[in-house]
PDB file of C-alpha atoms in Angstrom:
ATOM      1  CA  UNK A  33     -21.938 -63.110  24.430  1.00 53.00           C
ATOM      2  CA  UNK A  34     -21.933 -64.994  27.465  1.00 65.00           C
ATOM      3  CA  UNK A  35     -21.725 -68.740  26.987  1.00 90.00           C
ATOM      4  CA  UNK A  36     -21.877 -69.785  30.799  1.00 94.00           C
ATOM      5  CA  UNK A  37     -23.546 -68.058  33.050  1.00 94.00           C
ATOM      6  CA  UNK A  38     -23.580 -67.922  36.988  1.00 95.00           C
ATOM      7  CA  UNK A  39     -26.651 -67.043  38.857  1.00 92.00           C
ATOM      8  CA  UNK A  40     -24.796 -65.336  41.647  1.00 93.00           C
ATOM      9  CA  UNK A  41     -22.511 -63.133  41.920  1.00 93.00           C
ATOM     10  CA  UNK A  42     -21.720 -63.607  45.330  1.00 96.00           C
ATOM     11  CA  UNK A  43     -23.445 -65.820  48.237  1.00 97.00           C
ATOM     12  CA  UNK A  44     -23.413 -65.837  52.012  1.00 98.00           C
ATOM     13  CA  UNK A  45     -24.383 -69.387  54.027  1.00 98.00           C
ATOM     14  CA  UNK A  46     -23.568 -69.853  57.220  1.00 98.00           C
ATOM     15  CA  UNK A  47     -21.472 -72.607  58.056  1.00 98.00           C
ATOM     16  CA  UNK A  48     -22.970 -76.207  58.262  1.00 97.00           C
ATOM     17  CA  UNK A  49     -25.386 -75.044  56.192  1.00 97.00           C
ATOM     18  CA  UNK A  50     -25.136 -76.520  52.506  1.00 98.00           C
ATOM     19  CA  UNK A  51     -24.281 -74.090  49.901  1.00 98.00           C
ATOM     20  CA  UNK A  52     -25.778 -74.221  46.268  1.00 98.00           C
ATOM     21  CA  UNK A  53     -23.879 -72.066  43.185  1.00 98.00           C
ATOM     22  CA  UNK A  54     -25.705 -72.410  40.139  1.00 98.00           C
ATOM     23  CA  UNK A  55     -24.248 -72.065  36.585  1.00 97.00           C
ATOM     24  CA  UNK A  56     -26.046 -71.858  33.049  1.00 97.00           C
ATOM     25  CA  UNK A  57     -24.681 -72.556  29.581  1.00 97.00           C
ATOM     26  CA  UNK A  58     -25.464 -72.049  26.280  1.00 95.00           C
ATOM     27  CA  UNK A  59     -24.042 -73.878  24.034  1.00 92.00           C
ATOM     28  CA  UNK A  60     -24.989 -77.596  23.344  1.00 93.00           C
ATOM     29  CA  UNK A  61     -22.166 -78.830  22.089  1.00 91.00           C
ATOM     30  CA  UNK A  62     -20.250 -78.249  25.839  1.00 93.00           C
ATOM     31  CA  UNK A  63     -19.594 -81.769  27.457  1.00 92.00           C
ATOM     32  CA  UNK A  64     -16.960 -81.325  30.096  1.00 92.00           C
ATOM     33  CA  UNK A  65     -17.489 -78.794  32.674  1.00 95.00           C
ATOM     34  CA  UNK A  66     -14.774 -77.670  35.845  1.00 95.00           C
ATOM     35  CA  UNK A  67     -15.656 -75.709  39.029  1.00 97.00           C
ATOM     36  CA  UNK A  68     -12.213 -73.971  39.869  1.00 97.00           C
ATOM     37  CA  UNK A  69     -11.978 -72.584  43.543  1.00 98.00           C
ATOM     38  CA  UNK A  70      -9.603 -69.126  43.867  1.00 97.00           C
ATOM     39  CA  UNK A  71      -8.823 -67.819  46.875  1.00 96.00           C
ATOM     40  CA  UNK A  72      -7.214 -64.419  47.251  1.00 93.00           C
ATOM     41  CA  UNK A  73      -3.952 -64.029  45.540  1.00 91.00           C
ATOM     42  CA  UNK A  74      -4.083 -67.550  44.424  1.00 94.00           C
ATOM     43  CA  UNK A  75      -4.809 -68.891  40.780  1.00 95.00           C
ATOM     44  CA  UNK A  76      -7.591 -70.909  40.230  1.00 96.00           C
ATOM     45  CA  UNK A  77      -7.326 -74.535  41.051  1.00 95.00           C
ATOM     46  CA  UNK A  78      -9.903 -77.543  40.221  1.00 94.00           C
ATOM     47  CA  UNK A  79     -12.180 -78.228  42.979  1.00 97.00           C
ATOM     48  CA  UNK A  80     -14.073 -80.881  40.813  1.00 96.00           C
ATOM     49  CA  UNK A  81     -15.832 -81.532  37.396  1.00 95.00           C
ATOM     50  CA  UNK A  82     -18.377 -83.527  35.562  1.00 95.00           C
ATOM     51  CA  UNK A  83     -19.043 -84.735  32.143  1.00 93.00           C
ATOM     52  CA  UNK A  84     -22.458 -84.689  30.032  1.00 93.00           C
ATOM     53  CA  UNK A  85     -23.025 -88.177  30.170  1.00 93.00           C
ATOM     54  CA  UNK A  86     -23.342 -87.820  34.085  1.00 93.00           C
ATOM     55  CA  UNK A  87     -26.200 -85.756  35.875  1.00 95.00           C
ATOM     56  CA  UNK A  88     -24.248 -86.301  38.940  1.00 97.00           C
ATOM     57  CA  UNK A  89     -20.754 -86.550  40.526  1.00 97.00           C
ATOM     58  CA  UNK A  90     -19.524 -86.608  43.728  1.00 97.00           C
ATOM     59  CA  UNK A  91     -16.581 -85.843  45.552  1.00 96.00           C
ATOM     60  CA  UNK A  92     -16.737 -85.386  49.559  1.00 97.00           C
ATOM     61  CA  UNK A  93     -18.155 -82.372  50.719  1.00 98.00           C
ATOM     62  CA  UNK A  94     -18.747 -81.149  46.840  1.00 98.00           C
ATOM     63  CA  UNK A  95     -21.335 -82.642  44.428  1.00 98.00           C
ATOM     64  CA  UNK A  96     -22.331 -81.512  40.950  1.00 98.00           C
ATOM     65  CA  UNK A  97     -25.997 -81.893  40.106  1.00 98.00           C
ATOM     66  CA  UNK A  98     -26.351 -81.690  35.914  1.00 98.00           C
ATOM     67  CA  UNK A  99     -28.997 -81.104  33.788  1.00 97.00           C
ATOM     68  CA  UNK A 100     -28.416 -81.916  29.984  1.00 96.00           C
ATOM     69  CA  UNK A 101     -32.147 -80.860  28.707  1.00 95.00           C
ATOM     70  CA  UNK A 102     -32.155 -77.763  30.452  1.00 96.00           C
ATOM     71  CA  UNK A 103     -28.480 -76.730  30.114  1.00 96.00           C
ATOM     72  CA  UNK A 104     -27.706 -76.165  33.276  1.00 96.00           C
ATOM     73  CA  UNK A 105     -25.723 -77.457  36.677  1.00 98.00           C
ATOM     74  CA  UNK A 106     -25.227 -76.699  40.354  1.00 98.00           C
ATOM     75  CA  UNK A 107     -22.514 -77.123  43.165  1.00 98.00           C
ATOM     76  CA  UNK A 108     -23.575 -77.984  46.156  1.00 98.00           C
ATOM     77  CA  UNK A 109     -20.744 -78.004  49.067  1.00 98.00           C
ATOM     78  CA  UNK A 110     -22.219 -79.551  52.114  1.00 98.00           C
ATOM     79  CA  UNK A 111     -21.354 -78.553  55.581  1.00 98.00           C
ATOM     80  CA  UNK A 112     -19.794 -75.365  54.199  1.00 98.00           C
ATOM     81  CA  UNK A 113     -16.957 -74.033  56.642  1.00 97.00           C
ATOM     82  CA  UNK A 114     -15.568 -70.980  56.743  1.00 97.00           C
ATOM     83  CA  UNK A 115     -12.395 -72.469  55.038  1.00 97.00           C
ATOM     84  CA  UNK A 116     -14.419 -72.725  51.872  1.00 98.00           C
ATOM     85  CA  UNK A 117     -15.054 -69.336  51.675  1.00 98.00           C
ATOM     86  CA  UNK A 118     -13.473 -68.472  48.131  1.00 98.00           C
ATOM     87  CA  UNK A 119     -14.603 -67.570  44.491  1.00 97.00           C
ATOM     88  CA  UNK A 120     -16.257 -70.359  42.438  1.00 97.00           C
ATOM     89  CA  UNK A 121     -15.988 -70.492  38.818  1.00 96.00           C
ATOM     90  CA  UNK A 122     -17.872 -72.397  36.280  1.00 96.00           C
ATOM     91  CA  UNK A 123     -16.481 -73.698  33.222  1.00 95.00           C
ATOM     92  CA  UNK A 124     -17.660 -75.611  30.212  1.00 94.00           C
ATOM     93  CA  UNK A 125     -15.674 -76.726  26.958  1.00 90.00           C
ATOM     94  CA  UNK A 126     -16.103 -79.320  24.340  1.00 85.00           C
ATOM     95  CA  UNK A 127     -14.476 -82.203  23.023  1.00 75.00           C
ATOM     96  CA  UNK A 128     -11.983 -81.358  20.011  1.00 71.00           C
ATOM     97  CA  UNK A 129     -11.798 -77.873  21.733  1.00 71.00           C
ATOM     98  CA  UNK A 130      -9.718 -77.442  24.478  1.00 75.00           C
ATOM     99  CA  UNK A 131     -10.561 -74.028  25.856  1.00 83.00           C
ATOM    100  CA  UNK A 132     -12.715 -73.212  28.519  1.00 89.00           C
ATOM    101  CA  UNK A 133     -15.076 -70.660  28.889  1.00 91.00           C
ATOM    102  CA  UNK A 134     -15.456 -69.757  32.352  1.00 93.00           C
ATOM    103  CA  UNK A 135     -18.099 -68.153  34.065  1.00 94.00           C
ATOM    104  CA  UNK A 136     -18.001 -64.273  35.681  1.00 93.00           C
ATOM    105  CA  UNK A 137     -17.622 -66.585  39.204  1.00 95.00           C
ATOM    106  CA  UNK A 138     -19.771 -66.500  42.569  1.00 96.00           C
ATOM    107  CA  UNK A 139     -18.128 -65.308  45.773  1.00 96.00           C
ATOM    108  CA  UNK A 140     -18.763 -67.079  48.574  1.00 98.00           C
ATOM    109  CA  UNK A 141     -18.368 -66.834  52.367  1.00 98.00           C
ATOM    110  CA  UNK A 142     -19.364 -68.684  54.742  1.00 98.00           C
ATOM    111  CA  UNK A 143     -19.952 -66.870  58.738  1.00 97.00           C
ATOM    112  CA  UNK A 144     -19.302 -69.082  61.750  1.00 94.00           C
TER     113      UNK A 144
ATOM    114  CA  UNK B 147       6.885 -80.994  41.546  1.00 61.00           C
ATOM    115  CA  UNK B 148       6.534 -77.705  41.258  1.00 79.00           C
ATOM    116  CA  UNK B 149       3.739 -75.862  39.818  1.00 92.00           C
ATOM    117  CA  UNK B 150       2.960 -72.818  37.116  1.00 96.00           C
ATOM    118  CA  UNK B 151       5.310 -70.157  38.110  1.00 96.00           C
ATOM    119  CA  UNK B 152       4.908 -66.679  37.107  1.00 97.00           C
ATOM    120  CA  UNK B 153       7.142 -63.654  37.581  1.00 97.00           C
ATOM    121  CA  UNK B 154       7.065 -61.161  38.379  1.00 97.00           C
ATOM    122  CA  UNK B 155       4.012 -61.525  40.806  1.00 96.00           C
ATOM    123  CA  UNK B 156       3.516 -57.592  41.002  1.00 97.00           C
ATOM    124  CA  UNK B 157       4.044 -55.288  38.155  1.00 97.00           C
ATOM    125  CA  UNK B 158       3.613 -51.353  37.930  1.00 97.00           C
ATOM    126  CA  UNK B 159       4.434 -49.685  34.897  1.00 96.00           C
ATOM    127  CA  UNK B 160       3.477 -46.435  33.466  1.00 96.00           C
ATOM    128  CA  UNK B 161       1.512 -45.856  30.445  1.00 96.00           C
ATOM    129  CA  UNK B 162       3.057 -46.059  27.565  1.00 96.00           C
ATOM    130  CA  UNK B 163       5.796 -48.332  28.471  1.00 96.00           C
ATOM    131  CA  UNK B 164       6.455 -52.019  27.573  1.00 97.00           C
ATOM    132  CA  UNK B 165       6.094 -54.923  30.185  1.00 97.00           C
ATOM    133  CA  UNK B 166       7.041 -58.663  30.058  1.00 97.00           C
ATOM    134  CA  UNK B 167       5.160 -61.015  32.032  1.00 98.00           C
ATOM    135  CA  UNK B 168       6.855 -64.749  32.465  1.00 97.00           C
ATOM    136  CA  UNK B 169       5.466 -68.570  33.018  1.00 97.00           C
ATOM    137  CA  UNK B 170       6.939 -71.324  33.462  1.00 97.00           C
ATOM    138  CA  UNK B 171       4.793 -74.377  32.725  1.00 96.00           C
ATOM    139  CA  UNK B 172       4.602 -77.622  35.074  1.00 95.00           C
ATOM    140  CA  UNK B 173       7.438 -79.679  33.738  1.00 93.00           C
ATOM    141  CA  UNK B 174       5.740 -82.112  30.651  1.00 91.00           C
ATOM    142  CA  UNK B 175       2.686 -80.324  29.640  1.00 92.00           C
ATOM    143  CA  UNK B 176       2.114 -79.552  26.540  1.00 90.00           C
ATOM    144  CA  UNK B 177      -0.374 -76.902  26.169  1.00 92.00           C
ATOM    145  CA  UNK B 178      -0.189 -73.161  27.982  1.00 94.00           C
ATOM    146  CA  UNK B 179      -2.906 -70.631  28.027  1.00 94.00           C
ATOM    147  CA  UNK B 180      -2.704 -66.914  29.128  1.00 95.00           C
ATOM    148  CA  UNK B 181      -5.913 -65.054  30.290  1.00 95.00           C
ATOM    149  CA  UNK B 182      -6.336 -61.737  31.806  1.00 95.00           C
ATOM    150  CA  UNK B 183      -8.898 -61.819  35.238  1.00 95.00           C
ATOM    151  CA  UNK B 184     -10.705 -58.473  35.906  1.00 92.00           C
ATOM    152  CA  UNK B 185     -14.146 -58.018  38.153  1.00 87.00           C
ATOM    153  CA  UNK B 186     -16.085 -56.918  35.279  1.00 84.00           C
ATOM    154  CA  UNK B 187     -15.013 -59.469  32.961  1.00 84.00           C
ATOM    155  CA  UNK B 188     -13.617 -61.978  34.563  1.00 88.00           C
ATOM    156  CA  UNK B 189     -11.450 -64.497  33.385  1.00 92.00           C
ATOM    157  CA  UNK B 190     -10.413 -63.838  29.454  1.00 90.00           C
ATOM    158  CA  UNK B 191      -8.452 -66.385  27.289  1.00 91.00           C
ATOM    159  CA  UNK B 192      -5.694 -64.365  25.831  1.00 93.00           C
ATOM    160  CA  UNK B 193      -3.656 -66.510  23.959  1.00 93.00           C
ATOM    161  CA  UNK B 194      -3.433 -70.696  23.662  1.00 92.00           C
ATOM    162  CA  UNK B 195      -0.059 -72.627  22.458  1.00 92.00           C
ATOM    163  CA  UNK B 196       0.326 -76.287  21.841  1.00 90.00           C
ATOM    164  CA  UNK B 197       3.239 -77.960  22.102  1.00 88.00           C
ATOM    165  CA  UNK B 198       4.953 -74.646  21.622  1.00 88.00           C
ATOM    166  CA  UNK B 199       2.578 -73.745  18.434  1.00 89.00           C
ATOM    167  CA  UNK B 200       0.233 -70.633  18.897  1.00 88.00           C
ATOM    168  CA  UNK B 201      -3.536 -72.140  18.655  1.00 86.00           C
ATOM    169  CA  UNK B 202      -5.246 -68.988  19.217  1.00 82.00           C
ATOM    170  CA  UNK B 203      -3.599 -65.125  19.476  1.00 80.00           C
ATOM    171  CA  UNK B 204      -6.730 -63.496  21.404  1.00 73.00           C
ATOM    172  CA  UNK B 205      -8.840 -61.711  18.417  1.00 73.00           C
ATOM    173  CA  UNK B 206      -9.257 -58.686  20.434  1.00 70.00           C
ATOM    174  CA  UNK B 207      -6.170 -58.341  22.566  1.00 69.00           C
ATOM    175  CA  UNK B 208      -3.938 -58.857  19.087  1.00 72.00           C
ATOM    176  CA  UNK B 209      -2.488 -55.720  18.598  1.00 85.00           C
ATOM    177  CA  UNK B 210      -1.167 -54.821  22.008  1.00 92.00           C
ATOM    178  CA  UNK B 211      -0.654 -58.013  23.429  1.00 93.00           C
ATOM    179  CA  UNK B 212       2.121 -60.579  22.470  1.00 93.00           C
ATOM    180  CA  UNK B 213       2.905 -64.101  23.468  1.00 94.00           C
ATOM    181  CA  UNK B 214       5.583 -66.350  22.683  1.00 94.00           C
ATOM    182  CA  UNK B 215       6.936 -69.762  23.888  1.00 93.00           C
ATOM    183  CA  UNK B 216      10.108 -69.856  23.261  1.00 87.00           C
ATOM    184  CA  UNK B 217      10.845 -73.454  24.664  1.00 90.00           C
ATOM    185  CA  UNK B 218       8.508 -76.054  26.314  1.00 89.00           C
ATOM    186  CA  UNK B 219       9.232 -75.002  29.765  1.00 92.00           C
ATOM    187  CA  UNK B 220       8.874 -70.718  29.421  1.00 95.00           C
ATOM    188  CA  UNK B 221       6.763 -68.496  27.806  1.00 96.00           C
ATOM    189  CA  UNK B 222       6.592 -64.549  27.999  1.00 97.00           C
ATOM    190  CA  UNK B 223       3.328 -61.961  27.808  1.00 96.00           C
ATOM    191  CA  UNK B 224       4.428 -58.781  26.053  1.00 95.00           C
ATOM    192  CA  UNK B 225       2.018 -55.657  26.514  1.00 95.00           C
ATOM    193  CA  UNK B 226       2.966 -52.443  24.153  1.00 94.00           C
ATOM    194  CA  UNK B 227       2.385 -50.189  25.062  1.00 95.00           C
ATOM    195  CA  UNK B 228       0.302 -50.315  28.454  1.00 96.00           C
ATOM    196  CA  UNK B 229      -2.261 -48.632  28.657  1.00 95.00           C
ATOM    197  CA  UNK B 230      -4.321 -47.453  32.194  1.00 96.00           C
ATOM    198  CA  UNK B 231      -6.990 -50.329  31.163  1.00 94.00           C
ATOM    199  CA  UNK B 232      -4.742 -53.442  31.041  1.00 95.00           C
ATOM    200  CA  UNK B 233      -4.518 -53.093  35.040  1.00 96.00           C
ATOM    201  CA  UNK B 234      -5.687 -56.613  35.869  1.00 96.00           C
ATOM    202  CA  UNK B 235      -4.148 -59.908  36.663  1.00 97.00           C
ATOM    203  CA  UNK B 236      -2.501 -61.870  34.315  1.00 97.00           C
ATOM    204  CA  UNK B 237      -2.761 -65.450  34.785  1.00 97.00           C
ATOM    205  CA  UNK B 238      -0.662 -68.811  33.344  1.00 97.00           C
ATOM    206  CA  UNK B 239      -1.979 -72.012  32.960  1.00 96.00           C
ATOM    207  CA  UNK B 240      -0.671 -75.766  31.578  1.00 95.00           C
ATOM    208  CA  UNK B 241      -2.141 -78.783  30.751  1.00 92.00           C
ATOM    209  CA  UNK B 242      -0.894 -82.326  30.031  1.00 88.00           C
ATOM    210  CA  UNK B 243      -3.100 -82.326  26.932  1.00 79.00           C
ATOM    211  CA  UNK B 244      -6.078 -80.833  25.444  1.00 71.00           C
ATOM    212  CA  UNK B 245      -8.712 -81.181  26.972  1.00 70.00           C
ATOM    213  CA  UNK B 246      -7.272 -82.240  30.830  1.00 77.00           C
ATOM    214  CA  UNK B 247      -7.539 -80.161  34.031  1.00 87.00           C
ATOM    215  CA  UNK B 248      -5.428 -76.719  33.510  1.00 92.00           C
ATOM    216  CA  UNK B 249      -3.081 -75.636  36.763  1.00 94.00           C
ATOM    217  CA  UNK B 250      -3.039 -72.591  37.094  1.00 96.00           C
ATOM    218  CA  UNK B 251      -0.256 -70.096  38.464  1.00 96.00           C
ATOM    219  CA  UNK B 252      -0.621 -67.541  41.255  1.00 96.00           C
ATOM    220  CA  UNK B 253      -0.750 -64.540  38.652  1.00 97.00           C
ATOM    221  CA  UNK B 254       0.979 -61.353  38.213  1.00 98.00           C
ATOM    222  CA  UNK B 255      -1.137 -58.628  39.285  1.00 97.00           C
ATOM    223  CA  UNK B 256      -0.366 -55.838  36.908  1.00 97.00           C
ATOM    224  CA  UNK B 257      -0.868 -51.810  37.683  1.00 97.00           C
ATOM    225  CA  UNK B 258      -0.900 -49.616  34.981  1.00 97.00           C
ATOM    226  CA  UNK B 259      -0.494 -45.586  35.999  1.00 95.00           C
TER     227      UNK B 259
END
């Protein structure tokens, strides 16, 4: 059973171009949800997350665009550069429990 | 401060044998996760302690797979035996408290022959 889905599994922009990676969920009762970035040989690490009573949050290059009604949220990285070329994981939990179920991740690269 | 750490951060082992994989939390937090991060499936949630209590053992990786905290600050994976499918890497993560951002460690990329 997959709880959160993403779209993509992997997704080429090139760079300056704004990429979107688009992520799906199931479950209603999921109010907090984390994009993690991983590069190669690196753990994941939080790149920048949103909670349900927001349908939007910002930070720099990277916004989150949420949709309560229809389950579902995007990231949208701006001016993409090659340095953000890296796998992008979705991730929802709820409040009470403290896991998170991630998403199967969309690899990204962006060409100069 | 330093981070998750995780040793070893390669592992081979035959099958058959028994391997121990190691974290050691960021100083102060008080919950620790293990998952396992293949292609196909992605990123698994193996096991789940708080403040040094076992929250959740893994339902399907119980009976090969072992974890333990044995203090705040270090925790160990066991896998008995290894088999050829648990190649994959194993990664740590800590959190203040439930529900705040996880760090994550670099992983130990296991190989099982």
């Amino acid at each position: 059973q997959q709880q959160v889905r993403q779209s993509s599994q992997s997704l080429t922009v090139w760079e300056g171009e704004t990429a979107i990676l688009n992520c799906s969920y199931e479950n209603s009762a999921f109010d907090y949800f984390p994009w993690y970035q991983q590069f190669p040989g690196e753990g994941p690490a939080l790149l920048i997350a949103i909670r349900s009573v927001s349908d939007k949050k910002e930070d720099g290059r990277f916004t989150i665009f949420f949709n309560k009604r229809e389950k579902n949220l995007s990231l949208h990285i701006k001016d993409s550069q090659p340095g953000d070329s890296a796998t992008y994981f979705c991730a929802a939990s709820d409040t009470g429990n403290y896991k998170y179920v991630f998403g199967a991740g969309t690899r990204l690269k962006v060409i100069a | 401060d330093a981070g998750v750490t995780q040793t070893p951060r390669h592992e081979v082992a035959e099958k058959g044998q028994t391997i121990i994989l190691k974290c050691e939390p960021v100083s102060g937090h008080n919950d620790l996760f293990w998952y396992r991060q293949t292609k196909i499936q992605g990123l698994e949630l193996l096991s789940y302690f708080r403040s040094k209590s076992l929250m959740e053992d893994g339902g399907a990786f119980k009976d090969r797979f072992k974890a333990e905290m044995l203090n705040s600050s270090f925790s160990t994976l066991k896998i008995q035996p290894t088999e050829p499918k648990d190649s994959a890497v194993y990664l740590c993560a800590s959190s203040l408290r439930g529900g705040a951002e996880q760090f994550f460690g670099p992983g130990t990329r296991l190989t099982v022959l």
